[in-house]
Coordinates of C-alpha atoms in Angstrom, one line a residue:
Chain A
M284 CA -0.4 0.0 0.0
I285 CA 1.5 3.1 -1.5
F286 CA -0.4 4.9 1.3
N287 CA -1.9 3.9 5.1
L288 CA -4.3 6.0 6.2
R289 CA -3.9 4.0 10.0
R290 CA -0.4 6.5 10.2
P291 CA -1.3 9.2 11.7
R292 CA 1.2 11.1 10.2
Q293 CA 0.2 10.0 6.8
L294 CA -3.4 11.0 7.4
S295 CA -3.2 14.3 8.8
V296 CA -1.0 15.0 5.3
C297 CA -4.6 13.6 3.5
V298 CA -6.1 16.0 5.6
A299 CA -4.1 19.2 4.9
L300 CA -3.9 18.0 1.4
F301 CA -7.6 17.8 0.7
A302 CA -8.4 21.3 3.4
T303 CA -5.8 23.0 0.5
F304 CA -7.6 21.5 -1.8
V305 CA -11.4 22.7 -0.9
G306 CA -10.6 25.6 0.2
G307 CA -8.5 27.0 -2.3
S308 CA -10.6 26.0 -5.0
S309 CA -12.9 28.4 -3.2
I310 CA -11.5 31.3 -4.5
S311 CA -12.1 32.8 -7.3
F312 CA -9.5 33.1 -9.6
A313 CA -10.4 33.0 -13.5
G314 CA -9.6 29.1 -15.1
L315 CA -10.4 25.9 -16.3
L316 CA -11.9 22.9 -13.9
R317 CA -12.1 19.3 -14.3
V318 CA -12.9 16.9 -12.3
E319 CA -14.1 13.6 -13.0
S320 CA -15.4 10.4 -10.4
E321 CA -15.9 6.9 -11.1
S322 CA -17.2 4.3 -8.5
L323 CA -16.5 1.0 -9.5
F324 CA -19.4 -2.4 -8.1
S325 CA -18.9 -5.6 -8.9
G326 CA -20.4 -8.5 -7.7
R327 CA -18.9 -12.0 -7.8
N328 CA -17.6 -15.6 -7.3
G329 CA -13.8 -15.2 -6.4
A330 CA -11.2 -17.4 -7.5
D331 CA -11.9 -19.8 -4.2
F332 CA -15.5 -19.5 -5.3
K333 CA -16.0 -17.0 -2.5
A334 CA -18.3 -14.2 -2.8
E335 CA -16.6 -10.8 -3.7
A336 CA -18.3 -7.4 -3.8
P337 CA -15.0 -5.3 -4.6
M338 CA -16.3 -1.2 -5.1
Y339 CA -13.7 1.0 -7.1
E340 CA -13.8 4.6 -6.8
F341 CA -11.3 6.9 -8.5
L342 CA -11.3 10.9 -8.3
S343 CA -8.9 13.0 -10.6
S344 CA -8.9 16.9 -10.2
S345 CA -6.8 19.6 -11.7
Y346 CA -7.1 22.8 -12.0
V347 CA -5.6 25.6 -14.7
S348 CA -5.8 29.6 -14.0
N349 CA -6.1 31.4 -16.9
P350 CA -3.1 33.5 -16.9
H351 CA -1.4 30.1 -16.5
D352 CA 0.4 30.8 -13.6
F353 CA -1.0 28.1 -11.0
E354 CA -1.8 24.3 -11.6
F355 CA -3.1 21.7 -9.6
N356 CA -3.5 18.4 -10.3
T357 CA -4.8 14.8 -8.0
N358 CA -5.8 11.7 -8.1
F359 CA -6.0 9.0 -5.8
S360 CA -8.5 6.0 -5.7
V361 CA -10.0 4.1 -3.0
F362 CA -10.4 0.0 -2.9
E363 CA -13.2 -1.7 -0.6
D364 CA -14.2 -5.7 -0.5
P365 CA -16.7 -5.6 2.6
A366 CA -17.1 -9.4 1.7
K367 CA -13.6 -10.0 2.2
S368 CA -12.8 -7.3 4.9
K369 CA -10.5 -5.3 2.0
H370 CA -9.4 -1.3 1.8
Q371 CA -6.8 0.4 0.0
F372 CA -6.0 3.8 -0.8
D373 CA -3.5 4.9 -3.4
L374 CA -2.5 8.4 -4.1
Y375 CA -1.2 8.8 -7.6
I376 CA -1.1 12.7 -8.2
F377 CA -1.1 15.5 -5.8
D378 CA 1.5 18.7 -7.5
L379 CA 0.8 22.2 -7.7
A380 CA 3.1 24.5 -10.3
Y381 CA 3.1 28.1 -9.6
S382 CA 5.0 30.3 -12.2
P383 CA 6.1 33.6 -10.4
V384 CA 6.8 34.9 -13.4
Q385 CA 4.7 33.4 -16.6
D386 CA 5.7 31.7 -19.3
V387 CA 9.3 32.2 -17.6
L388 CA 9.9 30.8 -14.9
T389 CA 7.7 27.9 -13.1
F390 CA 8.1 26.1 -9.6
R391 CA 6.8 22.6 -9.2
A392 CA 6.5 19.9 -5.8
G393 CA 4.0 17.1 -5.0
R394 CA 3.5 13.5 -6.2
S395 CA 3.9 13.2 -9.9
F396 CA 3.5 10.8 -12.7
N397 CA 6.3 12.0 -15.4
V398 CA 7.3 10.4 -18.7
H399 CA 9.0 13.6 -19.9
T400 CA 10.5 15.3 -17.4
S401 CA 12.5 12.1 -16.2
T402 CA 14.1 9.4 -17.7
R403 CA 11.6 6.7 -17.3
T404 CA 7.2 6.1 -16.8
T405 CA 7.5 6.2 -12.9
T406 CA 5.4 8.0 -10.5
T407 CA 7.9 11.0 -8.0
D408 CA 7.8 12.8 -4.6
S409 CA 9.6 15.7 -5.7
L410 CA 10.8 19.1 -5.8
G411 CA 11.4 20.8 -9.6
A412 CA 11.9 24.0 -11.6
D413 CA 11.6 24.7 -14.9
L414 CA 13.2 28.4 -16.6
A415 CA 11.8 29.5 -19.9
L416 CA 14.0 31.6 -22.0
F417 CA 13.9 33.3 -25.7
D418 CA 9.7 32.8 -25.8
K419 CA 10.5 29.2 -24.7
R420 CA 12.8 28.6 -27.8
I421 CA 14.7 27.2 -25.0
K422 CA 14.0 25.0 -21.5
F423 CA 15.8 24.1 -19.0
G424 CA 14.3 22.2 -16.3
T425 CA 15.8 20.3 -13.0
M426 CA 13.8 18.0 -10.5
A427 CA 14.8 15.9 -7.0
G428 CA 13.2 13.7 -5.1
V429 CA 12.1 9.6 -4.5
E430 CA 10.6 7.5 -7.1
R431 CA 8.0 5.2 -5.8
K432 CA 7.0 2.2 -7.1
L433 CA 3.1 1.2 -6.6
L434 CA 3.2 -2.5 -6.9
N435 CA 5.2 -2.9 -4.4
A436 CA 4.0 -3.1 -0.8
S437 CA 7.8 -2.0 0.5
L438 CA 8.7 1.6 0.3
D439 CA 11.5 0.7 2.5
S440 CA 13.1 0.6 -0.7
T441 CA 13.1 4.0 -3.2
T442 CA 15.3 5.3 -5.4
Q443 CA 16.4 9.0 -5.1
F444 CA 17.6 11.0 -7.9
V445 CA 18.3 14.3 -9.7
S446 CA 17.4 14.4 -13.0
N447 CA 17.8 17.6 -15.8
N448 CA 17.0 18.3 -19.2
I449 CA 17.3 21.1 -21.4
Q450 CA 14.7 21.4 -24.9
Y451 CA 15.0 23.8 -27.9
R452 CA 12.6 24.1 -30.5
S453 CA 13.2 26.2 -33.7
S454 CA 10.3 29.2 -34.9
S455 CA 9.4 27.6 -38.1
K456 CA 6.0 26.3 -39.0
T457 CA 7.0 22.8 -38.7
P458 CA 9.7 23.0 -35.9
L459 CA 13.1 20.8 -34.9
F460 CA 12.9 20.3 -31.6
L461 CA 15.8 19.0 -29.6
K462 CA 15.9 17.4 -25.9
A463 CA 18.7 16.6 -23.5
K464 CA 18.4 14.9 -20.2
Y465 CA 20.4 14.0 -17.1
Q466 CA 19.6 11.9 -14.2
F467 CA 21.8 10.5 -11.7
R468 CA 19.8 8.1 -9.1
N469 CA 20.6 6.7 -5.7
V470 CA 19.4 2.8 -6.0
P471 CA 19.1 1.4 -3.0
N472 CA 21.8 -1.8 -2.7
L473 CA 22.6 -1.1 -6.0
S474 CA 25.9 0.9 -7.6
N475 CA 24.0 4.7 -8.0
Q476 CA 22.6 5.4 -11.9
H477 CA 23.3 7.8 -13.8
L478 CA 21.4 7.7 -17.2
V479 CA 21.7 10.3 -20.0
G480 CA 18.6 10.8 -22.5
G481 CA 18.5 12.4 -26.0
S482 CA 15.2 13.3 -28.5
L483 CA 14.8 15.1 -31.5
Q484 CA 11.9 15.3 -33.4
K485 CA 11.0 17.2 -36.4
P486 CA 8.0 17.0 -39.2
F487 CA 8.4 18.4 -42.9
D488 CA 5.9 20.6 -44.6
V489 CA 6.0 18.7 -48.3
A490 CA 5.1 15.5 -49.8
W491 CA 3.4 13.0 -47.7
S492 CA 4.2 15.2 -44.2
P493 CA 7.1 13.0 -43.1
E494 CA 7.6 13.1 -39.6
F495 CA 11.0 12.3 -37.8
L496 CA 11.4 11.2 -34.5
L497 CA 14.9 9.8 -32.3
N498 CA 14.7 9.2 -28.9
S499 CA 17.6 7.1 -26.9
E500 CA 18.9 6.2 -23.3
V501 CA 21.9 5.6 -21.9
N502 CA 23.9 4.4 -19.0
A503 CA 26.6 6.5 -18.9
Q504 CA 28.4 4.3 -16.6
T505 CA 28.1 0.8 -18.1
H506 CA 27.6 2.2 -21.8
V507 CA 24.6 0.5 -22.2
L508 CA 22.1 1.6 -24.6
N509 CA 19.1 1.2 -22.4
I510 CA 16.3 2.5 -25.6
G511 CA 17.5 3.5 -28.6
E512 CA 13.5 4.0 -30.7
G513 CA 13.1 6.1 -34.0
G514 CA 10.9 6.1 -36.8
F515 CA 8.4 8.2 -39.0
D516 CA 5.1 9.2 -39.4
L517 CA 3.8 9.5 -43.3
Y518 CA 0.7 11.0 -44.5
P519 CA 0.7 10.8 -47.7
T520 CA -3.0 11.3 -48.4
T521 CA -5.9 13.1 -45.8
R522 CA -7.5 9.4 -45.4
L523 CA -3.9 7.3 -45.2
S524 CA -1.4 7.4 -42.3
I525 CA 1.7 5.5 -42.1
R526 CA 3.8 4.9 -38.8
V527 CA 6.9 3.4 -39.1
R528 CA 9.1 2.4 -36.4
G529 CA 12.2 0.5 -34.7
M530 CA 13.6 0.3 -31.3
T531 CA 16.5 -1.3 -29.5
Y532 CA 16.2 -1.7 -25.8
E533 CA 17.9 -3.6 -23.1
S534 CA 16.8 -2.6 -19.2
G535 CA 19.2 -2.6 -17.2
P536 CA 18.9 -2.2 -13.5
Q537 CA 15.8 -0.4 -12.2
D538 CA 15.2 0.6 -8.3
D539 CA 16.6 -2.0 -5.6
V540 CA 15.6 -4.9 -8.0
P541 CA 18.3 -6.1 -9.9
D542 CA 17.2 -8.0 -12.9
P543 CA 14.0 -6.1 -14.0
L544 CA 10.5 -8.3 -15.4
Y545 CA 12.3 -7.7 -18.3
S546 CA 14.8 -10.0 -17.3
I547 CA 13.2 -12.8 -17.2
F548 CA 12.4 -13.1 -20.8
S549 CA 15.7 -12.2 -22.1
M550 CA 18.7 -12.6 -21.0
G551 CA 20.5 -9.1 -23.6
R552 CA 19.1 -6.7 -26.2
L553 CA 16.4 -6.5 -27.8
Y554 CA 15.4 -5.5 -31.6
E555 CA 12.0 -4.8 -32.7
G556 CA 10.7 -2.9 -36.2
S557 CA 6.7 -2.7 -36.3
L558 CA 4.5 -0.5 -39.1
Q559 CA 0.7 0.3 -39.1
L560 CA -1.3 2.0 -41.4
D561 CA -4.3 3.7 -40.5
Y562 CA -7.1 4.2 -43.4
Q563 CA -9.9 6.7 -43.4
F564 CA -13.0 4.9 -45.5
H565 CA -15.2 7.9 -44.4
S566 CA -16.0 10.3 -41.7
A567 CA -18.1 7.8 -39.9
F568 CA -15.2 4.6 -40.9
S569 CA -11.9 4.1 -40.3
S570 CA -9.2 0.7 -40.7
S571 CA -6.1 -0.1 -39.3
V572 CA -3.3 -3.3 -39.6
A573 CA -0.3 -2.9 -37.5
F574 CA 2.7 -5.6 -37.4
A575 CA 5.5 -5.7 -35.2
Y576 CA 8.6 -7.9 -35.1
D577 CA 10.9 -8.4 -32.1
D578 CA 14.2 -10.6 -31.7
Y579 CA 15.9 -11.0 -29.1
L580 CA 18.2 -13.0 -26.7
L581 CA 17.0 -15.9 -25.5
Q582 CA 20.4 -17.3 -23.9
A583 CA 23.9 -17.4 -23.9
N584 CA 23.7 -17.4 -28.0
V585 CA 20.0 -18.2 -28.9
R586 CA 18.0 -15.8 -30.0
T587 CA 14.3 -16.0 -30.8
Q588 CA 11.7 -14.0 -32.4
G589 CA 8.2 -12.7 -31.5
Y590 CA 5.5 -11.7 -33.5
R591 CA 2.3 -9.6 -33.9
A592 CA -0.6 -8.6 -36.2
E593 CA -3.4 -6.8 -35.2
L594 CA -6.5 -5.6 -37.6
G595 CA -8.6 -2.5 -35.9
S596 CA -12.1 -1.1 -37.5
R597 CA -14.3 2.0 -35.4
F598 CA -17.5 3.1 -36.7
N599 CA -19.7 5.9 -35.5
K600 CA -22.2 7.7 -36.7
N601 CA -25.6 9.2 -35.3
F602 CA -26.9 6.6 -32.9
F603 CA -24.9 3.9 -32.7
A604 CA -20.5 3.6 -32.4
A605 CA -19.3 -0.2 -32.7
S606 CA -14.8 -1.4 -32.9
N607 CA -13.3 -4.7 -33.8
T608 CA -9.8 -5.9 -33.2
V609 CA -8.7 -8.7 -34.3
H610 CA -5.0 -9.8 -33.0
Y611 CA -2.8 -12.4 -33.5
F612 CA 0.3 -13.5 -31.3
Y613 CA 3.4 -15.8 -31.8
S614 CA 6.1 -16.7 -29.3
Y615 CA 8.4 -19.9 -28.5
G616 CA 5.4 -19.3 -25.4
G617 CA 3.3 -20.6 -28.3
K618 CA 0.1 -18.7 -30.0
A619 CA -2.7 -16.4 -29.5
F620 CA -5.9 -15.4 -31.7
G621 CA -8.1 -13.2 -30.3
D622 CA -11.4 -11.1 -31.2
R623 CA -13.3 -8.2 -29.7
I624 CA -15.6 -6.8 -30.4
R625 CA -17.4 -3.7 -28.9
L626 CA -21.2 -1.3 -29.6
I627 CA -22.8 0.9 -28.2
E628 CA -26.5 2.4 -29.0
N629 CA -28.4 4.8 -28.3
L630 CA -31.5 4.4 -27.4
T631 CA -32.3 8.1 -26.0
D632 CA -30.1 10.8 -25.7
K633 CA -30.2 9.9 -22.0
L634 CA -29.8 5.8 -22.9
E635 CA -27.9 3.7 -23.8
F636 CA -27.8 -0.3 -24.7
T637 CA -23.7 -1.3 -24.6
Q638 CA -22.3 -5.1 -25.7
G639 CA -18.8 -6.3 -25.8
L640 CA -17.1 -10.4 -26.8
D641 CA -14.1 -11.3 -26.7
V642 CA -13.2 -14.3 -27.9
S643 CA -9.5 -15.8 -27.2
D644 CA -8.2 -18.9 -28.8
Y645 CA -4.5 -20.1 -27.6
D646 CA -2.3 -22.8 -27.4
K647 CA 0.6 -22.4 -25.3
V648 CA 3.4 -24.9 -25.0
T649 CA 2.9 -25.3 -21.8
S650 CA -0.9 -26.6 -21.3
S651 CA -3.5 -27.8 -24.4
H652 CA -5.0 -26.1 -26.9
R653 CA -8.2 -23.9 -24.9
V654 CA -10.7 -21.0 -25.9
A655 CA -11.5 -18.0 -23.1
L656 CA -15.1 -16.1 -23.4
N657 CA -15.4 -13.0 -22.0
S658 CA -18.8 -11.5 -22.8
D659 CA -20.8 -8.8 -21.5
A660 CA -24.1 -6.2 -21.8
G661 CA -25.6 -3.6 -20.1
L662 CA -26.7 0.1 -19.9
G663 CA -25.9 3.3 -19.6
Y664 CA -28.1 6.7 -18.7
S665 CA -27.2 9.8 -18.5
F666 CA -29.6 11.5 -15.3
T667 CA -27.7 14.7 -16.8
D668 CA -24.6 16.1 -19.0
R669 CA -22.4 15.1 -16.4
L670 CA -23.7 12.0 -14.4
K671 CA -24.2 9.0 -16.0
L672 CA -25.2 5.0 -14.5
N673 CA -24.0 1.7 -16.9
V674 CA -25.0 -1.5 -15.1
G675 CA -24.6 -4.6 -16.4
G676 CA -23.4 -8.1 -16.5
E677 CA -20.9 -10.6 -17.3
L678 CA -20.2 -13.7 -18.2
N679 CA -17.4 -15.3 -18.8
S680 CA -15.7 -19.0 -19.7
N681 CA -12.0 -19.9 -19.2
N682 CA -9.8 -22.3 -17.2
S683 CA -10.1 -21.5 -14.1
L684 CA -14.4 -21.3 -14.5
R685 CA -16.6 -22.6 -16.7
T686 CA -19.2 -20.2 -16.0
D687 CA -18.5 -17.2 -14.4
V688 CA -21.4 -14.8 -14.0
R689 CA -21.3 -11.0 -12.1
G690 CA -22.9 -7.7 -11.9
V691 CA -21.2 -4.6 -13.0
A692 CA -22.3 -0.9 -12.5
K693 CA -20.2 2.1 -12.9
L694 CA -21.3 5.9 -12.0
T695 CA -18.8 8.2 -13.7
Y696 CA -19.1 12.1 -13.0
L697 CA -17.3 14.7 -15.3
L698 CA -16.9 18.7 -14.4
W699 CA -14.9 20.0 -17.4
K700 CA -16.2 23.8 -16.1
E701 CA -14.5 27.6 -16.2
I702 CA -14.2 28.2 -12.3
Chain B
M213 CA -12.8 6.5 7.2
K214 CA -12.9 5.6 3.6
S215 CA -16.5 6.8 3.4
F216 CA -15.5 10.4 5.0
W217 CA -13.1 11.1 2.0
A218 CA -15.9 9.9 -0.5
L219 CA -17.8 12.5 1.5
V220 CA -15.1 14.5 1.5
A221 CA -14.6 14.2 -2.3
C222 CA -18.5 15.1 -2.7
I223 CA -17.8 18.5 -0.8
A224 CA -15.1 18.9 -2.7
V225 CA -17.1 18.4 -6.4
G226 CA -20.3 20.6 -5.6
V227 CA -18.9 23.6 -3.7
L228 CA -16.7 23.8 -7.4
S229 CA -19.5 23.1 -8.9
A230 CA -21.1 26.3 -7.6
Y231 CA -18.3 28.4 -8.8
A232 CA -18.5 27.2 -12.5
E233 CA -19.9 28.4 -15.1
E234 CA -20.5 26.6 -18.5
R235 CA -18.1 27.1 -21.3
V236 CA -18.5 25.8 -24.6
D237 CA -18.0 27.4 -28.1
V238 CA -14.2 28.3 -28.5
T239 CA -15.2 31.9 -29.0
A240 CA -16.9 32.6 -25.6
R241 CA -13.6 32.8 -24.6
F242 CA -12.5 35.3 -26.5
D243 CA -12.4 39.4 -24.6
H244 CA -13.3 41.6 -28.1
D245 CA -11.8 44.6 -25.4
F246 CA -9.0 43.4 -24.3
H247 CA -8.2 42.9 -28.0
L248 CA -9.3 46.3 -28.2
D249 CA -6.8 47.8 -25.8
K250 CA -3.9 45.4 -26.3
V251 CA -4.2 44.5 -29.7
I252 CA -6.5 47.1 -32.6
A253 CA -5.3 50.0 -31.1
V254 CA -1.6 49.5 -30.5
R255 CA -1.4 48.1 -34.3
G256 CA -2.8 50.5 -35.4
L257 CA -5.8 48.7 -37.2
Q258 CA -9.4 48.9 -38.4
C259 CA -12.5 47.1 -37.5
D260 CA -12.4 46.2 -41.1
Y261 CA -9.7 43.7 -40.2
C262 CA -11.7 41.6 -38.7
H263 CA -15.1 42.5 -39.7
N264 CA -17.5 43.3 -43.4
F265 CA -17.5 46.7 -41.5
K266 CA -16.0 49.5 -40.4
V267 CA -16.0 52.9 -38.9
D268 CA -16.4 55.9 -40.4
P269 CA -14.2 58.4 -38.6
K270 CA -15.8 61.6 -40.0
T271 CA -19.6 60.1 -38.6
K272 CA -18.3 57.1 -36.3
T273 CA -21.0 54.9 -37.8
A274 CA -20.5 51.4 -39.1
V275 CA -20.2 51.3 -43.1
F276 CA -20.9 47.8 -44.1
L277 CA -19.3 46.0 -46.7
P278 CA -19.6 43.2 -49.3
G279 CA -19.7 40.2 -47.5
M280 CA -21.5 41.9 -44.5
S281 CA -24.5 40.4 -45.9
T282 CA -23.2 36.6 -45.6
S283 CA -20.8 37.3 -42.3
A284 CA -19.8 39.6 -39.8
L285 CA -16.5 37.8 -39.9
N286 CA -13.9 38.7 -43.5
R287 CA -12.6 35.3 -42.5
P288 CA -13.4 31.9 -41.1
V289 CA -12.7 32.4 -36.9
K290 CA -10.2 29.6 -37.1
A291 CA -8.7 31.7 -39.6
I292 CA -8.7 35.2 -37.5
C293 CA -7.3 33.6 -34.1
H294 CA -4.6 31.2 -35.6
E295 CA -3.0 34.2 -37.8
C296 CA -2.0 35.6 -34.0
H297 CA -2.0 32.8 -32.1
Q298 CA -0.4 30.4 -34.0
S299 CA 1.8 32.5 -35.5
A300 CA 5.7 32.5 -35.4
E301 CA 6.7 35.9 -36.1
A302 CA 7.9 38.0 -33.8
K303 CA 5.4 40.7 -33.6
N304 CA 2.7 37.6 -32.5
K305 CA 4.7 36.8 -29.7
A306 CA 2.8 38.1 -26.6
A307 CA -0.1 36.2 -28.3
P308 CA -0.8 33.0 -25.9
K309 CA 0.1 30.3 -28.4
E310 CA -1.3 27.1 -26.1
C311 CA -4.8 25.4 -27.6
Y312 CA -6.2 25.4 -24.4
T313 CA -6.0 30.1 -24.3
C314 CA -9.3 28.9 -25.9
H315 CA -10.2 25.6 -26.4
R316 CA -11.3 25.2 -23.3
S317 CA -13.8 22.2 -23.9
Q318 CA -14.0 18.8 -24.4
E319 CA -16.1 19.1 -27.5
S320 CA -13.3 22.0 -28.0
L321 CA -10.6 20.1 -27.4
R322 CA -11.7 17.4 -28.8
D323 CA -12.5 18.9 -32.9
I324 CA -8.4 20.0 -32.5
K325 CA -6.9 16.3 -32.2
P326 CA -4.3 16.2 -33.9
R327 CA -3.7 14.0 -37.0
N328 CA -1.6 11.4 -35.2
H329 CA -4.6 10.7 -32.4
Q330 CA -6.8 9.6 -35.7
N331 CA -4.8 6.6 -36.0
I332 CA -7.1 3.9 -34.5
G333 CA -3.5 2.7 -32.8
W334 CA -2.8 5.8 -30.9
A335 CA -3.2 4.2 -27.4
Q336 CA -0.7 1.7 -28.1
G337 CA 1.5 3.6 -30.6
H338 CA 2.0 7.3 -28.2
S339 CA 5.3 6.0 -25.9
T340 CA 7.6 7.5 -28.0
N341 CA 6.1 10.8 -29.0
A342 CA 5.5 11.1 -25.5
R343 CA 9.2 10.0 -23.8
I344 CA 10.4 12.6 -27.0
D345 CA 8.2 15.9 -26.3
G346 CA 5.5 14.9 -23.2
D347 CA 5.4 19.3 -23.0
S348 CA 3.0 19.1 -26.5
C349 CA 0.7 16.0 -24.9
M350 CA 0.1 18.7 -21.6
N351 CA -1.6 22.1 -23.7
C352 CA -4.7 19.4 -23.8
H353 CA -3.7 16.3 -21.4
T354 CA -3.1 16.4 -17.8
T355 CA -1.7 13.9 -16.0
S356 CA -4.3 12.3 -14.1
Q357 CA -5.3 11.2 -17.4
C358 CA -1.8 8.9 -17.8
V359 CA -2.8 7.2 -14.7
K360 CA -6.3 6.2 -15.9
C361 CA -3.7 3.4 -18.0
H362 CA -0.2 3.4 -16.6
Q363 CA -1.3 3.0 -12.5
R364 CA -4.8 2.1 -11.8
R365 CA -5.3 -1.1 -11.3
N366 CA -8.5 -3.0 -10.9
D367 CA -10.3 -6.1 -12.2
V368 CA -13.4 -4.5 -12.9
E369 CA -13.1 -2.5 -15.8
F370 CA -10.5 -2.9 -18.3
K371 CA -8.3 -0.5 -19.2
N372 CA -5.2 -2.2 -21.0
H373 CA -5.6 -5.6 -21.1
S374 CA -8.6 -7.7 -21.6
R375 CA -10.3 -9.9 -18.8
N376 CA -8.9 -12.9 -21.2
F377 CA -5.4 -11.6 -21.4
R378 CA -4.2 -13.7 -18.3
F379 CA -4.8 -16.7 -20.2
Y380 CA -2.3 -16.0 -22.8
H381 CA -0.4 -13.5 -21.5
S382 CA 2.3 -16.0 -21.7
V383 CA 2.5 -15.4 -25.3
V384 CA 2.2 -11.5 -25.8
A385 CA 5.4 -11.3 -22.8
R386 CA 7.6 -13.8 -24.9
A387 CA 6.9 -12.3 -28.1
Q388 CA 7.1 -9.0 -27.0
P389 CA 8.9 -9.3 -23.7
Q390 CA 9.8 -4.5 -23.0
K391 CA 6.3 -3.7 -23.5
C392 CA 5.6 -5.7 -19.4
D393 CA 8.4 -3.9 -17.7
T394 CA 6.2 0.0 -18.8
C395 CA 3.8 -0.6 -15.8
H396 CA 5.4 -3.9 -14.5
S397 CA 8.1 -4.9 -12.5
K398 CA 9.1 -8.2 -10.9
S399 CA 6.9 -8.8 -7.8
F400 CA 3.8 -8.3 -10.2
C401 CA 5.0 -11.7 -11.8
I402 CA 5.9 -13.0 -8.8
D403 CA 2.9 -12.3 -6.5
C404 CA 0.8 -14.6 -8.9
H405 CA 2.6 -17.2 -9.5
S406 CA 3.8 -17.9 -6.1
G407 CA -0.2 -18.1 -5.2
K408 CA 0.0 -14.6 -3.3
K409 CA -2.9 -13.0 -4.8

């Protein structure tokens, strides 16, 4: 549990945070407020054939002032299962940003989810500052804090870091974007890490409107290229888009884990090539096909390959929406073929009917040929344009439960307004 | 205690809703007086820079121009706004360039969705773009929207994987093992495979 409400200190911090949120929001700033609440309920039998009644509450909120000199974000979840006396609270985001000099200097603090300011996608508790010069053509950023692993119950092993980045964007209509990042990581029980990254992005105003992308991250001590990826997007017509990507990947130690999840499957470097084509047949209908090929070191002197193919289509017109995805995976672990269909029909302007079907046919090297089925159907009712209730049922049949029936309900509140 | 937090959240939402005003249309954000003082007057422009009429300096009355019969504006709204707010010219440096300056509603943001988002596979293919230039994502998105897929865990509604994924994930993990690293650590595998979950 990342945030235990039974600890008095954490409880008092949480109370203070919420009081700040509620109190601060009562001041009349001009700005954009976004609030989204999702409450999910389910009644079913668990894997132990005992009744379960899990309830989840996901609440997220953000506020951006106008002018843009203050920003606030929060996102947390509450889990309750009265049947099994289980409960959990997770605080994913609580961060503030303030610009004493608008568009030039910004200070940030709190818990946040970072992808572009640190070297990897992670939750951090941090302090940071950004400095933008020359009409934001050049930006410097720095942050220091602690990484948080939400999937680990223990908080004893946490990685401290200091991260810096510099960005440049040219003033052209098709700007050149360059970024360099450096991160120092103090990893418990492991040696310190120095990670260096570089990125480039450039669109061109020529036929097919190509856009090139490059990104890399290197461990400066071991000289290992953790990730190198690049590719280009092409738009030959207004209806057709093409995406080509290449990647090389080799995961190093992460936090206090000498051997990350990737090391379960590979002892070394991976290479991937992928291609995706998307075609808009009609304003209401589009289709996409994607292929990926992976080659990686399975054992010493032994490489293996993996394949992925997907065909997706989407239809949306008036009161009916449908999506269908067919996928196929092949690896030394076996092969899997599946089809997922989703239908949404607006019966009235407030009432909708939803239906889904997911069939997976798989043949693993560790078991015989099996099929898994997941189907659901339900109704959704919009009480107002902000408040919506979906109720329905699910029927599953798979290797664990021959017949699994469960009830599901979801209450959604969405607020998106100027205050 | 948990119901207390739910109550706090509901109160917060209610308080904030009381202060909120509905604004949907992009042009509702436009402050005409501000632009008159800070742009039109400063640059010595006239009404006919945007409109199909001009003001007679002697009589101080509006003189209609051809085109007024069809529209009060002499160009599409988008072209007028973007001439300054999407311009790289030095004279337009002071005009805010962020899309959410005017596109403040969900509907108006959806209208300006970038072309690479139209791709059905964008949810699977956005990682490279986010790693390279995540700042541009923040023009329209918040980090809370990243959390929806990357952090939240619930077994009622599946965002990233289907309910059937559990039964063939070993095939997929061996086809693209680097993908798992994005969201999961080794302990996630151990918890299930050792019987803890």
